[in-house]
Short mmCIF file of C-alpha atoms in Angstrom, two decimals:
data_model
loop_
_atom_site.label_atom_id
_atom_site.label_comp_id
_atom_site.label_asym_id
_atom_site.label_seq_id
_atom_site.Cartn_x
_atom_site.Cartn_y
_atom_site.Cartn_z
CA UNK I 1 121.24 -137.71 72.29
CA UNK I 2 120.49 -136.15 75.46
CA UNK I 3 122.76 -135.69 78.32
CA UNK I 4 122.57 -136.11 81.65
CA UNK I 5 124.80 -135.02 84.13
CA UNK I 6 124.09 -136.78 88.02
CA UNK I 7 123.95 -134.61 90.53
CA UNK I 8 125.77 -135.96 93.23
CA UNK I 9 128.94 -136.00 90.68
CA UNK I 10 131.63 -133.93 92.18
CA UNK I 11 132.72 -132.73 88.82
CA UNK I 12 129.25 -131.13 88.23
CA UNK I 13 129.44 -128.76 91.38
CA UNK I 14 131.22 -126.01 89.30
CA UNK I 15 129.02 -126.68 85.83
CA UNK I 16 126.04 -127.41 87.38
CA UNK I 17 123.97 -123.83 87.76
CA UNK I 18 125.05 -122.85 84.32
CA UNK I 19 124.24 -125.82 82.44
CA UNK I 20 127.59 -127.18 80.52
CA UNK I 21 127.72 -130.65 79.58
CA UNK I 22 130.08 -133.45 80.26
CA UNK I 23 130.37 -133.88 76.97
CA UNK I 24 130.14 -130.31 75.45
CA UNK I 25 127.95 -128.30 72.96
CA UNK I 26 126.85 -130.73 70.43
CA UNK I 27 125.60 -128.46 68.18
CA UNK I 28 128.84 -126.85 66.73
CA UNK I 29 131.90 -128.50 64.23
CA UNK I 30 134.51 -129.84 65.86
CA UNK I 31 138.08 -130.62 64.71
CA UNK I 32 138.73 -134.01 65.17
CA UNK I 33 141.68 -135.36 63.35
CA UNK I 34 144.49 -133.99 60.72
CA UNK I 35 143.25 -134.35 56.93
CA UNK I 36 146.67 -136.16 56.66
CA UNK I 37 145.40 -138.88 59.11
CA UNK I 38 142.57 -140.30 57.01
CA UNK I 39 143.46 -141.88 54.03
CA UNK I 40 142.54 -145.34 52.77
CA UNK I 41 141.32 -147.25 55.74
CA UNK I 42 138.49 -146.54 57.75
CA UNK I 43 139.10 -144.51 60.88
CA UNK I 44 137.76 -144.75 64.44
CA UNK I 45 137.11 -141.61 66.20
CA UNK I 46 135.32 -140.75 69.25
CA UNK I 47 133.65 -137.15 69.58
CA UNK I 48 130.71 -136.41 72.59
CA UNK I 49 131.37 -139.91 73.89
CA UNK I 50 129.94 -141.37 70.43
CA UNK I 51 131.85 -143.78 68.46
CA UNK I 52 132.26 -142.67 65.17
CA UNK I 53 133.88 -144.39 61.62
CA UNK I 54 135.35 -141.67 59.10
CA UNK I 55 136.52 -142.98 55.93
CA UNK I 56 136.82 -141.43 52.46
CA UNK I 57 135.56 -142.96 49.08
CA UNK I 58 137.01 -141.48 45.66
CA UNK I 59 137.82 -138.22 47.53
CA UNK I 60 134.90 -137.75 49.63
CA UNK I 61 134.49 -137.94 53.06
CA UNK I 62 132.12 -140.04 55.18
CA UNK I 63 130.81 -140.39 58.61
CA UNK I 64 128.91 -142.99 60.38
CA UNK I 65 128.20 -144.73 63.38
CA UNK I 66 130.82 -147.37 64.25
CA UNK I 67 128.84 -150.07 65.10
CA UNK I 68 126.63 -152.58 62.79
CA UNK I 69 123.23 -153.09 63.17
CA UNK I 70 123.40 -156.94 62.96
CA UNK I 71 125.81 -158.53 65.63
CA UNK I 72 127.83 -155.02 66.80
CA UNK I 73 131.10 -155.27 65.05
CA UNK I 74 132.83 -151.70 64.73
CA UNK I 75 132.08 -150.80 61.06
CA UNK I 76 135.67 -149.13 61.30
CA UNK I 77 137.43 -152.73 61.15
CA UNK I 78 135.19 -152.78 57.58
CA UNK I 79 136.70 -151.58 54.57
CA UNK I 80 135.23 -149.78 51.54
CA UNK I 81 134.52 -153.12 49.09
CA UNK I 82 132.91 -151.13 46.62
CA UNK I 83 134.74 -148.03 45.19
CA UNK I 84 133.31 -144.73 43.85
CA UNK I 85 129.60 -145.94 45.80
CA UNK I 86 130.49 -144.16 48.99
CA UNK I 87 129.56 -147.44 50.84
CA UNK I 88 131.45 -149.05 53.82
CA UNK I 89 131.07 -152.55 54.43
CA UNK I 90 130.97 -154.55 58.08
CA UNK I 91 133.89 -156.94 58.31
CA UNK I 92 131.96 -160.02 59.89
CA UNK I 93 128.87 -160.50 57.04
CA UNK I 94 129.56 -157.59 54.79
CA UNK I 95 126.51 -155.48 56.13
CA UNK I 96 127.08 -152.43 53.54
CA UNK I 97 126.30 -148.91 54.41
CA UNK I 98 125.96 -145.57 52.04
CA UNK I 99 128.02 -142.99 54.07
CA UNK I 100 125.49 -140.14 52.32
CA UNK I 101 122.75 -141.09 54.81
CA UNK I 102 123.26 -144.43 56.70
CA UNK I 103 121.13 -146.60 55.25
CA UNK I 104 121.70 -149.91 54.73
CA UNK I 105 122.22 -151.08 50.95
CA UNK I 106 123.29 -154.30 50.98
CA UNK I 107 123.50 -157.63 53.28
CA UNK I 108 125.75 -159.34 51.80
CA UNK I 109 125.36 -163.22 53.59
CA UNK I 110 121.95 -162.54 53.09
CA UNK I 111 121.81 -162.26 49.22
CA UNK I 112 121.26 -159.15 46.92
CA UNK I 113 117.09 -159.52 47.63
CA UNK I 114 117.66 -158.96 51.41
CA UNK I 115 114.50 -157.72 53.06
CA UNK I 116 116.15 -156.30 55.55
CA UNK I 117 117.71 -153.69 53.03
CA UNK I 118 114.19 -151.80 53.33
CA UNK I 119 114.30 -151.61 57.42
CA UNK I 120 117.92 -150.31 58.51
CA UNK I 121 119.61 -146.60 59.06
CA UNK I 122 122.40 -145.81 61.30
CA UNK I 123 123.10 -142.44 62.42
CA UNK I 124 125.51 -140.21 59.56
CA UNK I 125 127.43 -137.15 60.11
CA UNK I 126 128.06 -133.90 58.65
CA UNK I 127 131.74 -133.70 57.94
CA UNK I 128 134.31 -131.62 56.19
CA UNK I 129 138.06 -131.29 55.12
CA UNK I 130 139.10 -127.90 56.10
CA UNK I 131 142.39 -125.95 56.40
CA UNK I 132 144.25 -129.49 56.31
CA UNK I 133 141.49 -130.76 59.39
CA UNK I 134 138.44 -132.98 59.72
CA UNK I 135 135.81 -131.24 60.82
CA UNK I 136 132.68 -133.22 62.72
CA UNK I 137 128.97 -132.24 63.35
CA UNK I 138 127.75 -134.24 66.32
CA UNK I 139 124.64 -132.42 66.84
CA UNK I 140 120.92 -132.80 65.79
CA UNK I 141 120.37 -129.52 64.38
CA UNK I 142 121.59 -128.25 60.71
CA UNK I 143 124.80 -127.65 60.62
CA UNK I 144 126.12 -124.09 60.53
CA UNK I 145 128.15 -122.99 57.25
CA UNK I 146 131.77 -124.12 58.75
CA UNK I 147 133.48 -121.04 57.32
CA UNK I 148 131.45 -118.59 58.76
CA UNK I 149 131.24 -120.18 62.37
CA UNK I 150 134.83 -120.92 62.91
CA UNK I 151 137.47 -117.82 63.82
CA UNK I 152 138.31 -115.72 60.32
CA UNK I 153 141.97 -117.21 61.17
CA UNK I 154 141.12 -120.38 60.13
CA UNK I 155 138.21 -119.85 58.30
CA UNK I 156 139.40 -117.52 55.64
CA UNK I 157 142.55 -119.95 53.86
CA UNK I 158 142.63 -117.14 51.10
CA UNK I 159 144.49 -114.97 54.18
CA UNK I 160 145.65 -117.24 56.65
CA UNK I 161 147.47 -120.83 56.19
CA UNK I 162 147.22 -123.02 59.40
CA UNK I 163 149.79 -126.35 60.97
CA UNK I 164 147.85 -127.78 63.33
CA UNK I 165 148.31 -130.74 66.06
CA UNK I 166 146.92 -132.30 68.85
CA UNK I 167 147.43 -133.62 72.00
CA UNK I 168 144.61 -136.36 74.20
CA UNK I 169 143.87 -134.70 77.94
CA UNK I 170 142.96 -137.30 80.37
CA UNK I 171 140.68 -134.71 81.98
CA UNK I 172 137.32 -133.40 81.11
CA UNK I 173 136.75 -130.55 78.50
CA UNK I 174 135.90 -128.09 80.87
CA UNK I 175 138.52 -127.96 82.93
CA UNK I 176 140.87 -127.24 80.14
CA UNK I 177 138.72 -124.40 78.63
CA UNK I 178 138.35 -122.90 82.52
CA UNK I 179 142.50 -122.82 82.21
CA UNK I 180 142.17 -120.22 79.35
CA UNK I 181 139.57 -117.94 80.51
CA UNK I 182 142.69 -115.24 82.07
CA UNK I 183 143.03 -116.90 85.38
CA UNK I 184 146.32 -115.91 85.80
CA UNK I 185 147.69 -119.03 85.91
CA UNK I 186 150.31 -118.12 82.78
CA UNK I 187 152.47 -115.70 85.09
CA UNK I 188 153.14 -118.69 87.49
CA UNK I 189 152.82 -122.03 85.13
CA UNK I 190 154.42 -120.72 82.36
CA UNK I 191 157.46 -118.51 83.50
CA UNK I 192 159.81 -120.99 83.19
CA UNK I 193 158.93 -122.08 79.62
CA UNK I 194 161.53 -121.52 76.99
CA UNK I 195 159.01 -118.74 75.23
CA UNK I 196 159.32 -116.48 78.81
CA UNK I 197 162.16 -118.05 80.38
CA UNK I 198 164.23 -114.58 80.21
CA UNK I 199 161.57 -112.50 80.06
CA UNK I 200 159.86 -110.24 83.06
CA UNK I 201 157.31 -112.42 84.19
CA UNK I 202 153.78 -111.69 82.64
CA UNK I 203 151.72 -109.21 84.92
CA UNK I 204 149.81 -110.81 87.38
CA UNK I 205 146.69 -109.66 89.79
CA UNK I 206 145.29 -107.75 86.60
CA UNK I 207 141.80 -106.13 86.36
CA UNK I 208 139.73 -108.35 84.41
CA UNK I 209 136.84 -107.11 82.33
CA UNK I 210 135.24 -109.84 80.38
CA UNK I 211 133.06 -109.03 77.49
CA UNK I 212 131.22 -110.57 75.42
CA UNK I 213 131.36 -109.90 71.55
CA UNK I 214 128.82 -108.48 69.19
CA UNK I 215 128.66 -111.92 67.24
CA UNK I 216 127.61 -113.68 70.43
CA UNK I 217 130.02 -116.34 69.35
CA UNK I 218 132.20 -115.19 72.78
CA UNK I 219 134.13 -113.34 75.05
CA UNK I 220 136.80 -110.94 74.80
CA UNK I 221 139.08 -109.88 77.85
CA UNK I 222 140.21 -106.43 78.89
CA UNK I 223 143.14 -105.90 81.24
CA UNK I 224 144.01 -103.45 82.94
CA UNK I 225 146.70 -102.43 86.32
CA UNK I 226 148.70 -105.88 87.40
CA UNK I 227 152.80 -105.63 88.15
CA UNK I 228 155.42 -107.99 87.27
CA UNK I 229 157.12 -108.48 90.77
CA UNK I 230 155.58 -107.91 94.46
CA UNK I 231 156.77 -108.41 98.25
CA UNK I 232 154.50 -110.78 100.03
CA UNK I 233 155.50 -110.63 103.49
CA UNK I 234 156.98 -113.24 105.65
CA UNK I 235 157.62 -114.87 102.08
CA UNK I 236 160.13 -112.44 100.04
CA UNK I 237 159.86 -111.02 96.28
CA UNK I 238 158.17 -112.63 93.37
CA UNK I 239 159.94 -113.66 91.10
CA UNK I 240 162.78 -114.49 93.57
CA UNK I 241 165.76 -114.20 92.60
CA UNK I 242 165.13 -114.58 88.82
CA UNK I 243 168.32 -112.92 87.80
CA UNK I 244 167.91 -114.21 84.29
CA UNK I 245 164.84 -112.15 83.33
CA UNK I 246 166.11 -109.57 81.53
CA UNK I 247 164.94 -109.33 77.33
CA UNK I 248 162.99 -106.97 76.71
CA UNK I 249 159.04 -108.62 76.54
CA UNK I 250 158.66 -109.58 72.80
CA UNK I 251 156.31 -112.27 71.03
CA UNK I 252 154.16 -113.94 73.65
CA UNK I 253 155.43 -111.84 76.58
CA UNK I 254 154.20 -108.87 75.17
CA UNK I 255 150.62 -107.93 76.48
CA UNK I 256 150.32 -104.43 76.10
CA UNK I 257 149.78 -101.40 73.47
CA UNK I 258 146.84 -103.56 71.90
CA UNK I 259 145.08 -100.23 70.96
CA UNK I 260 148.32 -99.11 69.12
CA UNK I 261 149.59 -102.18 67.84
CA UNK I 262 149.72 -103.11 63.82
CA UNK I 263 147.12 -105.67 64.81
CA UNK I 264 144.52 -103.47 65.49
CA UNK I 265 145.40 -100.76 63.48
CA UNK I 266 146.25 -102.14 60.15
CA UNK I 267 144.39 -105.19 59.78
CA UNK I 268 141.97 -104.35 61.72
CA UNK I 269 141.46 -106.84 64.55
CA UNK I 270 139.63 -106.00 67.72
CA UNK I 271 140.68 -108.04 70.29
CA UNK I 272 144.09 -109.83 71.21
CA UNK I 273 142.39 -112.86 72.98
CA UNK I 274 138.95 -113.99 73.02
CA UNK I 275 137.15 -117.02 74.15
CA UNK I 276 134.54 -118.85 72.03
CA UNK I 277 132.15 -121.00 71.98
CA UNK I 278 132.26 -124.19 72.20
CA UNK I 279 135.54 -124.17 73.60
CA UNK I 280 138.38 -122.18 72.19
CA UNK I 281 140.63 -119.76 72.79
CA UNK I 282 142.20 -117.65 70.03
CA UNK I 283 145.35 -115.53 71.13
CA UNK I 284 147.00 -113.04 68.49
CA UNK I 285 150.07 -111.39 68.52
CA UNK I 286 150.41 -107.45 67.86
CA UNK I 287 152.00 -107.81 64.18
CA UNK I 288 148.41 -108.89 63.15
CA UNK I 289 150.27 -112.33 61.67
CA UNK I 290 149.74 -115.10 63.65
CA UNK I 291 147.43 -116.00 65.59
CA UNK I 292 146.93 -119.08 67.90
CA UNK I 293 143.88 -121.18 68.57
CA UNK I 294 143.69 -123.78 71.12
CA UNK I 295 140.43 -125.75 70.75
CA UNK I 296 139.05 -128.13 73.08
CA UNK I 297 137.29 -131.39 71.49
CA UNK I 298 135.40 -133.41 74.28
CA UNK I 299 136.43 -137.13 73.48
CA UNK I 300 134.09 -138.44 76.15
CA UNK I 301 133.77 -137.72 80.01
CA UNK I 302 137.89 -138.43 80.48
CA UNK I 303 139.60 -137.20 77.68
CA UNK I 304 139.46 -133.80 75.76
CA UNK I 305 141.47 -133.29 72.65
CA UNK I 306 143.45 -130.53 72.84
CA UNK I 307 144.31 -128.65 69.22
CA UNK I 308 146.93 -126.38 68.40
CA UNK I 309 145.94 -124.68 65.30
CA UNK I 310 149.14 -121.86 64.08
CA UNK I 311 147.92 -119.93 61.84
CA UNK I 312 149.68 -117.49 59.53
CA UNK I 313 148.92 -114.57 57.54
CA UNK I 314 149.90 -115.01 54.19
CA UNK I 315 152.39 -112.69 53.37
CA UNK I 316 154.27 -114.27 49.97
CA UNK I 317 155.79 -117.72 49.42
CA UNK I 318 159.68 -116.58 51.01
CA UNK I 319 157.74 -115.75 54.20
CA UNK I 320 155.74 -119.17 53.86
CA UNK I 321 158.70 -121.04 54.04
CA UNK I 322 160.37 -119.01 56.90
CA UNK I 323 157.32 -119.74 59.06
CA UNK I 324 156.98 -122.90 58.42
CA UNK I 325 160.32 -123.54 59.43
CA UNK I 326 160.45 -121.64 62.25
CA UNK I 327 157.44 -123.80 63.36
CA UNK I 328 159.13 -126.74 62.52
CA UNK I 329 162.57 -126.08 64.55
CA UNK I 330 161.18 -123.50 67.53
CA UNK I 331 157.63 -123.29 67.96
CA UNK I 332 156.02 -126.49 67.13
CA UNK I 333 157.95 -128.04 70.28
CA UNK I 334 158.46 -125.04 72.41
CA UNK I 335 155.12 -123.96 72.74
CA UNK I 336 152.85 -126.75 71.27
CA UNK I 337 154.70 -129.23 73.14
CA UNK I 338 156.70 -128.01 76.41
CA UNK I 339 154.52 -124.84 76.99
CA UNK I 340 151.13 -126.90 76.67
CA UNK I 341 152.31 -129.95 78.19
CA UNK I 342 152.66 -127.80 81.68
CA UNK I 343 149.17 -127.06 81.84
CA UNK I 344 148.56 -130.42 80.48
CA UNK I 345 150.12 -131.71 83.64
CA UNK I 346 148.05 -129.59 86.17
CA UNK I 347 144.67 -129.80 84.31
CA UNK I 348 145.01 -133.70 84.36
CA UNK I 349 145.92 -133.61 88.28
CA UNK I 350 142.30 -131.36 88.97
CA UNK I 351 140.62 -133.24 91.54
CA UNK I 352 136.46 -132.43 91.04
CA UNK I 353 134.58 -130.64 94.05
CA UNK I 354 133.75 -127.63 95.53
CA UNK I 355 135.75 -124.35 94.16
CA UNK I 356 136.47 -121.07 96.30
CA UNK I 357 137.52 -118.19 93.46
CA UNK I 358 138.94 -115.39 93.64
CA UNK I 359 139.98 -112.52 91.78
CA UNK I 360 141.84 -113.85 89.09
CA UNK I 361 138.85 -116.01 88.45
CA UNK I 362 136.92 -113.24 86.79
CA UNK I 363 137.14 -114.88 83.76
CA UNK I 364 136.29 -118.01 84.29
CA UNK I 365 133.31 -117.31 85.97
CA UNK I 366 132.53 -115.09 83.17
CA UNK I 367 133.01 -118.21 81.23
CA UNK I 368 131.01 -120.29 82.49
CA UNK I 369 128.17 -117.95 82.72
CA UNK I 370 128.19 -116.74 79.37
CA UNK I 371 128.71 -120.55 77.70
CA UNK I 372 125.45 -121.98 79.37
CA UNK I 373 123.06 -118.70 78.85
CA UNK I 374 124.38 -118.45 74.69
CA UNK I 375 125.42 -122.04 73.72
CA UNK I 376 123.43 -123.47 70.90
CA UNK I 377 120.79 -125.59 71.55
CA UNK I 378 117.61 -126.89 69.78
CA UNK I 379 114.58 -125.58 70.21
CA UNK I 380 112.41 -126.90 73.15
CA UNK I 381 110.02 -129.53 72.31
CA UNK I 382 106.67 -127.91 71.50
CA UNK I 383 107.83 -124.56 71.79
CA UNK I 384 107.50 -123.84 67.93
CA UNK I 385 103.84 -124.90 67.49
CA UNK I 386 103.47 -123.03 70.98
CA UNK I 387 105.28 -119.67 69.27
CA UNK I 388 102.73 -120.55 66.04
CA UNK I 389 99.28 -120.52 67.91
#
């Protein structure tokens, strides 16, 4: 499906020299539910502003559509009538559908000889269970091998195990990756969250020096210089007056000593934050055993699905348990919840229109650049026979 964005749209002014979508990069998996959340009815979903039913039959998963043929009925009110044929069946004249390839096996009101049987597809879609997620292809090309295009965190289960949640934006995907592409905005939003409450406040008016990674999958982000407190004049001292910022930085607040961290050194990771395509942002810690990704799932023009995935190196069952409890009563609400709900707040209040950057908007510029020159994309129409002769 091709998209077009209008160009007197206010939103487009930032987007619109470097070519990202409303509705993202279709040609990529996307997480779109828990693995938990689809069980024995048929579930509506919306991904790239298409409606789509997921359902499972005898273990397997299934995507189509949601929307019969016939009169229009969401095939997601349907149920699966007949089990172990990984068929879905319209509610209103039991129009049945093989989730395998779309195609219409059965009309039901019309009797088991239906011509019509011969004549009818809908549109199916590559999907996978994953690391306890659904995972959706919305795009016309092949899909990718999911494993190998998703970050080694969640991609490799053998190492990692991941808890993952979500939350529904009522903003457009873009603005919510823009917020992760080291803007700054962390130092200011996020100070008074209860992961940095008593910490020094997070350097601020850093060197940025975006880069993108050998893969060509994304970006990683060098920082260099910054401070922690400054006079402005006629204003005073930021932070001012913090007098309760006094632990030493640990976890999230600390940024530094990448180079000589356990991280880098004994697993062997490169980076401590990168930012991928088609919309995520993965930020590690220096032990090398967790890492957070934050992935941005474009629902349609207005809402963006924002998921946590926590993901944890697997270091013996004992340590299992501590982390998942540890998620359970401290991280899963303090950051997931009361850390992302502040930029949740802001990126839902972003009025579209003209932008004036500055330096701590090295990276999102960066961004944006890099996403529309390296996204995936089909082929042009008639460029392979051109490439041929």
């Amino acid at each position: 499906m091709a998209q077009t964005d209008r160009d007197d749209d206010p939103a487009e002014i930032p987007y619109r020299g470097h070519g990202i979508p409303k509705l993202g990069f279709e040609n990529y998996w996307y997480p779109i539910l828990r693995a938990a959340e689809v069980k024995k009815k048929p579930k509506a979903v919306r991904l790239a502003g298409r409606d789509i039913v997921v359902y499972r039959d005898d273990g397997k998963l299934y995507a189509l559509d949601d929307r019969c043929p016939h009169r229009g009925v969401k095939l997601s009110l349907g149920e699966c009538s007949y089990k172990g044929t990984g068929t879905i069946s319209c509610p209103y004249h039991g129009w049945t559908f093989d989730g395998s390839n779309g195609r219409l096996v059965a009309a039901i009101m019309d009797g088991p000889d239906a011509p019509i049987t011969r004549k009818v597809t809908i549109r199916h879609y590559p999907i996978r269970e994953f690391a306890g997620l659904i995972w959706l292809w919305p795009g016309e090309m092949e899909p990718s091998v999911l494993e190998e295009d998703i970050p080694p965190y969640i991609g490799r289960q053998d190492e990692f195990f991941t808890i993952p949640m979500y939350t529904d934006y009522k903003c457009n995907w873009r603005w919510l990756v823009d917020n992760w592409g080291n803007d700054h905005h962390a130092q200011y939003v996020h100070r008074s969250s209860p992961e940095l409450i008593f910490q020094p406040v997070l350097p601020f008016a850093l060197t940025i020096e975006p880069k993108p990674l050998p893969s060509g999958k994304g970006m990683s982000f060098k920082r260099s210089g910054g401070m922690t407190s400054a006079e402005f004049p006629g204003l005073g001292r930021f932070p001012n007056n913090e007098w309760w910022r006094f632990m030493k930085p640990t976890g999230r607040g600390n940024v530094s000593g990448f180079q000589e961290s356990k991280a880098h050194k004994v697993y062997g990771i490169q980076n401590q934050s990168e930012l991928w395509l088609p919309g995520l942002i993965i930020v590690g810690r220096l032990s090398g055993e967790y890492a957070l990704i934050q992935w941005a799932v474009p629902i349609d023009e207005n809402t963006t699905r924002c998921f946590n995935i926590n993901n944890f190196r697997r270091l013996g069952r004992m340590r299992e348990m501590y982390d998942r409890l540890h998620y359970a009563v401290w991280r899963g609400w303090a950051h997931d919840r009361i850390f992302s709900d502040q930029d949740k707040v802001l990126v839902e209040a972003v009025v579209p229109g003209p932008e004036r950057l500055s330096k701590s908007d090295t990276g999102v510029i960066a961004w944006r650049k890099f996403a529309g020159a390296n996204a995936r994309r089909p082929e042009p129409a008639g460029k392979a026979s051109l490439d041929v002769a």
